Amino acid sequence: MTDLLSDLRYGLRMLARSPGFTLVAVLSLALGIGFNTTIFSAVDSVLLRPKAGLSRDQLVEVYLSDASGYPYGVSSYPDYREYRDRIDGLADVIAFQSVFARLRTGEQSEYLLGEVVSGNFYRALGVGVALGRPIEPSDDVEPGGHPVVVISAGFWRSKLGARPEAVGESIELNGRPYTVIGVAPESFVGNLPGFSAAFWAPSAMVDHLNPSGREGPGRLERRSSRSLFVRARLKDGISIDAVQSEMDALMAALSSEFPDDYDERAIHLLPSTDVRLHPMVDSALFPVATGLMVVVGLVLLIACANVASLLLARASSRRGEVGIRMALGSTRFRLVRQLLTESLLLSTLGGLVGLLVAYGSTRLILAFRPPIPVPLALDLGLNARVLAFTLGTSLLTGIVFGLVPALRASRPGLAPVLGSVRGASGGSERQRLRNALVVAQVAVSLVLLIGAGLMLQSVRNAQAIDPGFETEQIAMLSTHLGLHGYDEQR
């Protein structure tokens, strides 16, 4: 420990003696590490961060294939009841779907993104409430008979002034008053990562919150009205394969009882730990996330090569110091450790400044408001996982750019060089290594520039596609008359 502290003090003194070199190296590393941290924060927010609520180890996603054979379709409310009541291997089965509702406040109205959920939703997932009470099974019994909502913490602050007494008051959704029975915790923003729901209502209210305009039985009774996502929790000691066998038997029975609604359909179970958004969406997002991480990784590699070149150049001015230390008995291991300590100090400083770069970059991303009616809920904060990633990246970066220069500077063949004597062969080898680093930097930069050029060209080509109609001086207007109380006849 004493030697380590000595190395740290000596490394800090050496960096302080070369402020220009230190500044350039730290800024180069800060940009590379900062961009990596920013992209990882976005990937973590959408794809990696655990969801709020109960441990997902025992949860499974339930998908019903559609008539075309697509395996990951949604279910109807009668389907949900069949899973809940006829599958013995499941401890809980929940259902939910996203809806839009019109919020009326005074003379103004706006659309909100919300969710209708089964009555056991909060209990089964282990999601509590910050105020009031959650939706309960008794709220999900009579169709249209329980106009109650749990609101998000963001809605509670922005629309209701964060007043505790707001629980028990009413808000008007689609022209009907709904009693606020609870406020969700900050950590829970809904079942769609990246987006924020404003409210949750029991499934019994689905025909009012998401009117279809059709006559006859409502969504709670129509087996063909499929829009629900279903999630279930396995009983202790029950495997997913055992439940899948039960589901196959159930589907065979339903196909016999209701051939028009279940012909050529099948139920598919997937562990919830394997699903982030939706199997098909995940299959597209993960390659995109991987590609983004590779791109920013290449940017960091360029920064590492740049700093390694600076260290090799700096080693020439320190040959006398290295030679004297070896002549006084320092081992090569001791010298390499000292030089790597300096490199790790540089990378740590680069990581700290990189956090500032990442903070500014994430603020810019969060300030972006795409023209969609759904509020984004990207939590790009620098949480413990992101900080651990930054720390690991900084340490690895210090080793990557510092190891080769440290080994080169401490070669025994160069140790006797104590002043003006120059080793011609050593100088030429260093020159070849620096040239190789420059070539690598140029090559990786060209790859990134060509990739960026191809992407911009693709965007221009997409914008140049003729949609088949005049786009100048055209505005687009949409409305949902059902949310304003219009039935099909009216």
Tab-separated table of C-alpha atoms in Angstrom, residues 104-447:
chain	number	residue	atom	x	y	z
A	104	ARG	CA	-60.670	17.685	-19.425
A	105	THR	CA	-59.372	20.528	-17.257
A	106	GLY	CA	-61.547	23.631	-17.325
A	107	GLU	CA	-61.998	24.736	-20.928
A	108	GLN	CA	-59.040	22.723	-22.224
A	109	SER	CA	-58.499	19.072	-22.947
A	110	GLU	CA	-55.494	16.900	-23.754
A	111	TYR	CA	-54.759	13.289	-24.549
A	112	LEU	CA	-53.141	11.102	-21.913
A	113	LEU	CA	-51.445	7.740	-22.234
A	114	GLY	CA	-52.761	5.324	-19.658
A	115	GLU	CA	-53.231	1.634	-19.028
A	116	VAL	CA	-56.155	-0.562	-18.099
A	117	VAL	CA	-55.039	-3.389	-15.830
A	118	SER	CA	-56.592	-6.425	-14.230
A	119	GLY	CA	-57.652	-6.068	-10.614
A	120	ASN	CA	-54.779	-8.182	-9.296
A	121	PHE	CA	-52.126	-6.217	-11.213
A	122	TYR	CA	-50.527	-4.372	-8.283
A	123	ARG	CA	-50.682	-7.317	-5.906
A	124	ALA	CA	-49.218	-9.821	-8.371
A	125	LEU	CA	-46.323	-7.578	-9.458
A	126	GLY	CA	-45.610	-6.281	-5.991
A	127	VAL	CA	-45.923	-2.647	-7.122
A	128	GLY	CA	-47.112	-0.513	-4.253
A	129	VAL	CA	-48.426	3.045	-4.173
A	130	ALA	CA	-46.949	6.203	-2.711
A	131	LEU	CA	-50.342	7.469	-1.542
A	132	GLY	CA	-53.789	5.955	-1.231
A	133	ARG	CA	-54.432	2.410	-2.327
A	134	PRO	CA	-53.825	0.357	-5.489
A	135	ILE	CA	-56.424	-1.080	-7.835
A	136	GLU	CA	-57.904	-4.208	-6.282
A	137	PRO	CA	-59.832	-7.212	-7.650
A	138	SER	CA	-63.083	-5.707	-6.321
A	139	ASP	CA	-62.568	-2.747	-8.715
A	140	ASP	CA	-62.479	-5.095	-11.706
A	141	VAL	CA	-65.856	-6.820	-11.459
A	142	GLU	CA	-68.738	-4.888	-13.010
A	143	PRO	CA	-68.140	-3.612	-16.574
A	144	GLY	CA	-68.120	0.172	-16.464
A	145	GLY	CA	-69.050	0.211	-12.801
A	146	HIS	CA	-65.790	1.235	-11.118
A	147	PRO	CA	-64.485	4.552	-12.492
A	148	VAL	CA	-61.336	4.722	-10.349
A	149	VAL	CA	-57.723	5.437	-11.285
A	150	VAL	CA	-54.252	5.314	-9.833
A	151	ILE	CA	-52.269	8.251	-11.227
A	152	SER	CA	-48.549	8.531	-11.872
A	153	ALA	CA	-46.281	10.590	-9.637
A	154	GLY	CA	-45.560	12.901	-12.591
A	155	PHE	CA	-49.274	13.518	-13.235
A	156	TRP	CA	-49.837	14.102	-9.525
A	157	ARG	CA	-47.165	16.799	-9.477
A	158	SER	CA	-47.915	18.523	-12.791
A	159	LYS	CA	-51.729	18.447	-12.761
A	160	LEU	CA	-52.744	18.165	-9.120
A	161	GLY	CA	-50.025	20.210	-7.448
A	162	ALA	CA	-48.609	17.236	-5.487
A	163	ARG	CA	-51.389	17.699	-2.919
A	164	PRO	CA	-51.950	14.703	-0.604
A	165	GLU	CA	-55.656	15.548	-0.511
A	166	ALA	CA	-55.847	14.939	-4.283
A	167	VAL	CA	-56.428	11.278	-3.410
A	168	GLY	CA	-60.207	11.042	-3.264
A	169	GLU	CA	-60.801	13.836	-5.780
A	170	SER	CA	-62.039	13.296	-9.341
A	171	ILE	CA	-60.542	13.869	-12.765
A	172	GLU	CA	-62.547	13.870	-15.986
A	173	LEU	CA	-61.525	11.267	-18.561
A	174	ASN	CA	-63.513	10.969	-21.794
A	175	GLY	CA	-66.255	13.093	-20.260
A	176	ARG	CA	-66.721	10.917	-17.162
A	177	PRO	CA	-65.429	11.553	-13.620
A	178	TYR	CA	-62.888	9.076	-12.256
A	179	THR	CA	-61.999	8.997	-8.577
A	180	VAL	CA	-58.278	9.124	-7.816
A	181	ILE	CA	-57.642	6.292	-5.353
A	182	GLY	CA	-53.835	6.277	-5.339
A	183	VAL	CA	-50.544	7.707	-6.573
A	184	ALA	CA	-47.961	5.349	-8.079
A	185	PRO	CA	-44.357	5.456	-6.838
A	186	GLU	CA	-41.748	7.420	-8.786
A	187	SER	CA	-40.042	4.226	-9.910
A	188	PHE	CA	-43.114	2.914	-11.734
A	189	VAL	CA	-44.091	4.585	-15.005
A	190	GLY	CA	-45.885	1.717	-16.733
A	191	ASN	CA	-45.246	-1.429	-18.707
A	192	LEU	CA	-43.741	0.171	-21.799
A	193	PRO	CA	-40.077	1.103	-21.186
A	194	GLY	CA	-39.222	4.504	-22.563
A	195	PHE	CA	-42.755	5.881	-22.192
A	196	SER	CA	-44.661	7.175	-19.207
A	197	ALA	CA	-48.269	6.279	-18.404
A	198	ALA	CA	-50.302	8.957	-16.638
A	199	PHE	CA	-52.925	6.698	-15.059
A	200	TRP	CA	-54.024	3.123	-14.458
A	201	ALA	CA	-57.672	2.032	-14.434
A	202	PRO	CA	-59.307	-1.376	-13.914
A	203	SER	CA	-59.995	-3.511	-16.982
A	204	ALA	CA	-63.716	-3.221	-16.237
A	205	MET	CA	-63.522	0.350	-17.603
A	206	VAL	CA	-61.934	-0.592	-20.941
A	207	ASP	CA	-65.056	-0.002	-23.046
A	208	HIS	CA	-65.300	3.541	-21.758
A	209	LEU	CA	-61.601	4.393	-21.926
A	210	ASN	CA	-61.044	2.675	-25.278
A	211	PRO	CA	-64.440	2.713	-27.023
A	212	SER	CA	-64.722	0.638	-30.180
A	213	GLY	CA	-68.015	2.121	-31.417
A	214	ARG	CA	-69.366	-1.372	-32.089
A	215	GLU	CA	-72.791	-2.546	-31.039
A	216	GLY	CA	-73.278	-5.769	-29.116
A	217	PRO	CA	-71.013	-7.370	-26.511
A	218	GLY	CA	-68.182	-5.260	-25.175
A	219	ARG	CA	-64.470	-5.997	-25.168
A	220	LEU	CA	-64.743	-7.908	-21.898
A	221	GLU	CA	-66.953	-10.521	-23.566
A	222	ARG	CA	-65.677	-10.680	-27.160
A	223	ARG	CA	-63.072	-13.403	-27.652
A	224	SER	CA	-62.104	-11.841	-30.976
A	225	SER	CA	-61.260	-8.454	-29.376
A	226	ARG	CA	-57.591	-9.112	-28.684
A	227	SER	CA	-55.503	-6.233	-27.342
A	228	LEU	CA	-54.306	-7.410	-23.914
A	229	PHE	CA	-50.773	-8.294	-22.914
A	230	VAL	CA	-50.733	-11.101	-20.376
A	231	ARG	CA	-48.091	-11.886	-17.768
A	232	ALA	CA	-48.196	-14.709	-15.242
A	233	ARG	CA	-46.288	-15.869	-12.174
A	234	LEU	CA	-45.395	-19.530	-11.835
A	235	LYS	CA	-46.209	-21.395	-8.661
A	236	ASP	CA	-43.244	-22.429	-6.548
A	237	GLY	CA	-41.634	-25.575	-7.917
A	238	ILE	CA	-43.518	-25.431	-11.236
A	239	SER	CA	-41.456	-25.189	-14.420
A	240	ILE	CA	-42.350	-23.203	-17.492
A	241	ASP	CA	-42.409	-26.435	-19.524
A	242	ALA	CA	-45.080	-27.888	-17.243
A	243	VAL	CA	-47.239	-24.779	-17.659
A	244	GLN	CA	-46.667	-24.842	-21.428
A	245	SER	CA	-48.092	-28.392	-21.493
A	246	GLU	CA	-51.158	-27.145	-19.605
A	247	MET	CA	-51.512	-24.271	-22.067
A	248	ASP	CA	-51.353	-26.663	-25.031
A	249	ALA	CA	-54.122	-28.776	-23.488
A	250	LEU	CA	-56.179	-25.639	-22.837
A	251	MET	CA	-55.804	-24.501	-26.441
A	252	ALA	CA	-56.933	-27.910	-27.710
A	253	ALA	CA	-60.048	-27.643	-25.531
A	254	LEU	CA	-60.783	-24.054	-26.620
A	255	SER	CA	-60.341	-24.967	-30.274
A	256	SER	CA	-62.998	-27.610	-29.807
A	257	GLU	CA	-65.375	-25.325	-27.869
A	258	PHE	CA	-64.888	-22.182	-29.991
A	259	PRO	CA	-63.472	-23.229	-33.381
A	260	ASP	CA	-64.082	-19.820	-34.995
A	261	ASP	CA	-62.037	-17.979	-32.353
A	262	TYR	CA	-59.165	-20.434	-31.815
A	263	ASP	CA	-58.628	-22.214	-35.118
A	264	GLU	CA	-54.912	-22.600	-35.958
A	265	ARG	CA	-53.832	-20.711	-32.831
A	266	ALA	CA	-51.311	-21.622	-30.136
A	267	ILE	CA	-50.135	-20.240	-26.794
A	268	HIS	CA	-46.442	-19.422	-26.352
A	269	LEU	CA	-44.706	-18.785	-23.028
A	270	LEU	CA	-41.430	-16.911	-22.634
A	271	PRO	CA	-39.567	-16.087	-19.409
A	272	SER	CA	-40.042	-12.408	-18.586
A	273	THR	CA	-36.287	-12.109	-18.055
A	274	ASP	CA	-35.877	-12.808	-21.799
A	275	VAL	CA	-38.333	-10.077	-22.865
A	276	ARG	CA	-37.762	-6.371	-22.485
A	277	LEU	CA	-40.385	-4.741	-24.711
A	278	HIS	CA	-41.682	-7.457	-27.037
A	279	PRO	CA	-39.857	-10.379	-28.678
A	280	MET	CA	-40.106	-8.865	-32.153
A	281	VAL	CA	-39.187	-5.360	-30.979
A	282	ASP	CA	-36.302	-6.700	-28.898
A	283	SER	CA	-34.914	-8.569	-31.901
A	284	ALA	CA	-34.620	-5.216	-33.688
A	285	LEU	CA	-33.507	-3.055	-30.758
A	286	PHE	CA	-30.672	-5.202	-29.440
A	287	PRO	CA	-28.709	-5.140	-32.740
A	288	VAL	CA	-29.215	-1.370	-32.921
A	289	ALA	CA	-27.983	-0.970	-29.339
A	290	THR	CA	-25.013	-3.219	-30.081
A	291	GLY	CA	-24.182	-1.178	-33.177
A	292	LEU	CA	-24.293	2.083	-31.228
A	293	MET	CA	-22.000	0.681	-28.549
A	294	VAL	CA	-19.572	-0.503	-31.222
A	295	VAL	CA	-19.525	2.958	-32.824
A	296	VAL	CA	-18.802	4.809	-29.575
A	297	GLY	CA	-16.308	2.078	-28.700
A	298	LEU	CA	-14.429	2.885	-31.895
A	299	VAL	CA	-14.442	6.560	-30.926
A	300	LEU	CA	-12.879	5.585	-27.588
A	301	LEU	CA	-10.338	3.416	-29.412
A	302	ILE	CA	-9.277	6.426	-31.467
A	303	ALA	CA	-8.852	8.422	-28.250
A	304	CYS	CA	-6.760	5.595	-26.764
A	305	ALA	CA	-4.500	5.495	-29.816
A	306	ASN	CA	-4.102	9.261	-29.650
A	307	VAL	CA	-3.074	9.191	-25.981
A	308	ALA	CA	-0.773	6.206	-26.582
A	309	SER	CA	1.002	8.226	-29.287
A	310	LEU	CA	1.397	11.106	-26.844
A	311	LEU	CA	2.822	8.777	-24.214
A	312	LEU	CA	5.314	7.295	-26.671
A	313	ALA	CA	6.462	10.783	-27.631
A	314	ARG	CA	6.691	11.738	-23.960
A	315	ALA	CA	8.750	8.617	-23.227
A	316	SER	CA	11.604	10.092	-25.294
A	317	SER	CA	11.938	12.971	-22.856
A	318	ARG	CA	11.925	10.589	-19.888
A	319	ARG	CA	14.597	8.157	-21.101
A	320	GLY	CA	17.181	9.721	-18.816
A	321	GLU	CA	14.901	9.426	-15.797
A	322	VAL	CA	14.115	5.766	-16.595
A	323	GLY	CA	17.797	4.954	-17.123
A	324	ILE	CA	18.819	6.541	-13.802
A	325	ARG	CA	16.106	4.682	-11.900
A	326	MET	CA	17.132	1.353	-13.424
A	327	ALA	CA	20.803	2.082	-12.712
A	328	LEU	CA	19.861	2.689	-9.058
A	329	GLY	CA	18.223	-0.737	-8.854
A	330	SER	CA	14.601	-0.305	-9.903
A	331	THR	CA	13.225	-3.440	-11.535
A	332	ARG	CA	11.359	-3.346	-14.815
A	333	PHE	CA	8.188	-4.452	-13.035
A	334	ARG	CA	8.493	-1.471	-10.669
A	335	LEU	CA	8.920	0.948	-13.577
A	336	VAL	CA	6.007	-0.525	-15.535
A	337	ARG	CA	3.812	-0.252	-12.451
A	338	GLN	CA	4.771	3.395	-12.010
A	339	LEU	CA	4.079	4.234	-15.652
A	340	LEU	CA	0.771	2.326	-15.613
A	341	THR	CA	-0.213	4.207	-12.461
A	342	GLU	CA	0.265	7.478	-14.354
A	343	SER	CA	-1.821	6.110	-17.236
A	344	LEU	CA	-4.594	5.054	-14.853
A	345	LEU	CA	-4.523	8.511	-13.261
A	346	LEU	CA	-4.974	10.010	-16.723
A	347	SER	CA	-7.864	7.669	-17.539
A	348	THR	CA	-9.503	8.346	-14.171
A	349	LEU	CA	-9.337	12.093	-14.769
A	350	GLY	CA	-10.705	11.469	-18.265
A	351	GLY	CA	-13.525	9.432	-16.749
A	352	LEU	CA	-14.434	12.194	-14.289
A	353	VAL	CA	-14.539	14.813	-17.047
A	354	GLY	CA	-16.336	12.237	-19.214
A	355	LEU	CA	-19.123	12.103	-16.644
A	356	LEU	CA	-19.630	15.829	-17.177
A	357	VAL	CA	-19.741	15.238	-20.943
A	358	ALA	CA	-22.265	12.422	-20.405
A	359	TYR	CA	-24.397	14.601	-18.138
A	360	GLY	CA	-24.557	17.358	-20.743
A	361	SER	CA	-25.266	14.868	-23.539
A	362	THR	CA	-28.108	13.204	-21.648
A	363	ARG	CA	-29.636	16.620	-20.886
A	364	LEU	CA	-29.638	17.353	-24.620
A	365	ILE	CA	-31.301	14.016	-25.365
A	366	LEU	CA	-33.961	14.590	-22.705
A	367	ALA	CA	-34.617	18.080	-24.062
A	368	PHE	CA	-35.572	16.563	-27.421
A	369	ARG	CA	-39.348	16.391	-27.778
A	370	PRO	CA	-40.437	14.378	-30.825
A	371	PRO	CA	-43.827	15.304	-32.328
A	372	ILE	CA	-45.743	12.432	-30.737
A	373	PRO	CA	-48.622	12.566	-28.219
A	374	VAL	CA	-46.886	10.093	-25.899
A	375	PRO	CA	-44.530	11.483	-23.234
A	376	LEU	CA	-41.108	9.876	-23.209
A	377	ALA	CA	-39.807	8.513	-19.918
A	378	LEU	CA	-36.121	7.942	-20.573
A	379	ASP	CA	-34.376	7.826	-17.229
A	380	LEU	CA	-30.855	8.685	-18.356
A	381	GLY	CA	-29.575	9.434	-14.899
A	382	LEU	CA	-26.064	8.403	-13.893
A	383	ASN	CA	-27.139	5.560	-11.619
A	384	ALA	CA	-24.882	3.016	-9.923
A	385	ARG	CA	-24.805	0.720	-12.960
A	386	VAL	CA	-23.841	3.544	-15.317
A	387	LEU	CA	-21.185	4.791	-12.880
A	388	ALA	CA	-19.778	1.259	-12.600
A	389	PHE	CA	-19.652	1.076	-16.400
A	390	THR	CA	-17.802	4.405	-16.540
A	391	LEU	CA	-15.337	3.307	-13.865
A	392	GLY	CA	-14.671	0.004	-15.617
A	393	THR	CA	-14.286	1.732	-18.975
A	394	SER	CA	-11.848	4.249	-17.489
A	395	LEU	CA	-9.666	1.589	-15.880
A	396	LEU	CA	-9.657	-0.588	-19.005
A	397	THR	CA	-8.855	2.465	-21.115
A	398	GLY	CA	-5.873	3.307	-18.884
A	399	ILE	CA	-4.484	-0.180	-19.322
A	400	VAL	CA	-5.127	-0.242	-23.085
A	401	PHE	CA	-3.330	2.992	-23.926
A	402	GLY	CA	-0.734	2.789	-21.156
A	403	LEU	CA	0.600	-0.763	-21.273
A	404	VAL	CA	2.555	-0.686	-24.550
A	405	PRO	CA	4.213	2.724	-23.890
A	406	ALA	CA	5.125	1.536	-20.367
A	407	LEU	CA	6.708	-1.667	-21.689
A	408	ARG	CA	8.568	0.255	-24.395
A	409	ALA	CA	9.869	2.921	-22.024
A	410	SER	CA	11.154	0.353	-19.532
A	411	ARG	CA	13.006	-1.927	-21.938
A	412	PRO	CA	16.405	-2.881	-20.474
A	413	GLY	CA	18.119	-2.114	-23.797
A	414	LEU	CA	17.099	1.528	-23.392
A	415	ALA	CA	17.946	1.823	-19.718
A	416	PRO	CA	21.586	2.866	-20.143
A	417	VAL	CA	20.559	5.873	-22.181
A	418	LEU	CA	21.146	8.598	-19.594
A	419	GLY	CA	21.220	11.823	-21.486
A	420	SER	CA	22.130	12.917	-24.935
A	421	VAL	CA	23.046	9.429	-26.104
A	422	ARG	CA	20.299	8.195	-28.375
A	423	GLY	CA	19.654	4.634	-29.403
A	424	ALA	CA	19.077	4.714	-33.121
A	425	SER	CA	17.380	1.349	-33.213
A	426	GLY	CA	15.145	2.236	-30.244
A	427	GLY	CA	14.195	5.548	-31.859
A	428	SER	CA	13.293	3.908	-35.130
A	429	GLU	CA	11.200	1.270	-33.340
A	430	ARG	CA	9.320	3.968	-31.442
A	431	GLN	CA	8.774	5.828	-34.672
A	432	ARG	CA	7.367	2.700	-36.330
A	433	LEU	CA	5.025	2.132	-33.384
A	434	ARG	CA	3.802	5.728	-33.460
A	435	ASN	CA	3.265	5.438	-37.207
A	436	ALA	CA	1.268	2.246	-36.670
A	437	LEU	CA	-0.931	4.023	-34.119
A	438	VAL	CA	-1.518	6.923	-36.503
A	439	VAL	CA	-2.445	4.503	-39.295
A	440	ALA	CA	-4.879	2.731	-36.950
A	441	GLN	CA	-6.455	6.055	-35.965
A	442	VAL	CA	-6.908	7.085	-39.589
A	443	ALA	CA	-8.323	3.674	-40.525
A	444	VAL	CA	-10.905	3.636	-37.712
A	445	SER	CA	-11.803	7.278	-38.412
A	446	LEU	CA	-12.422	6.438	-42.063
A	447	VAL	CA	-14.708	3.560	-41.053
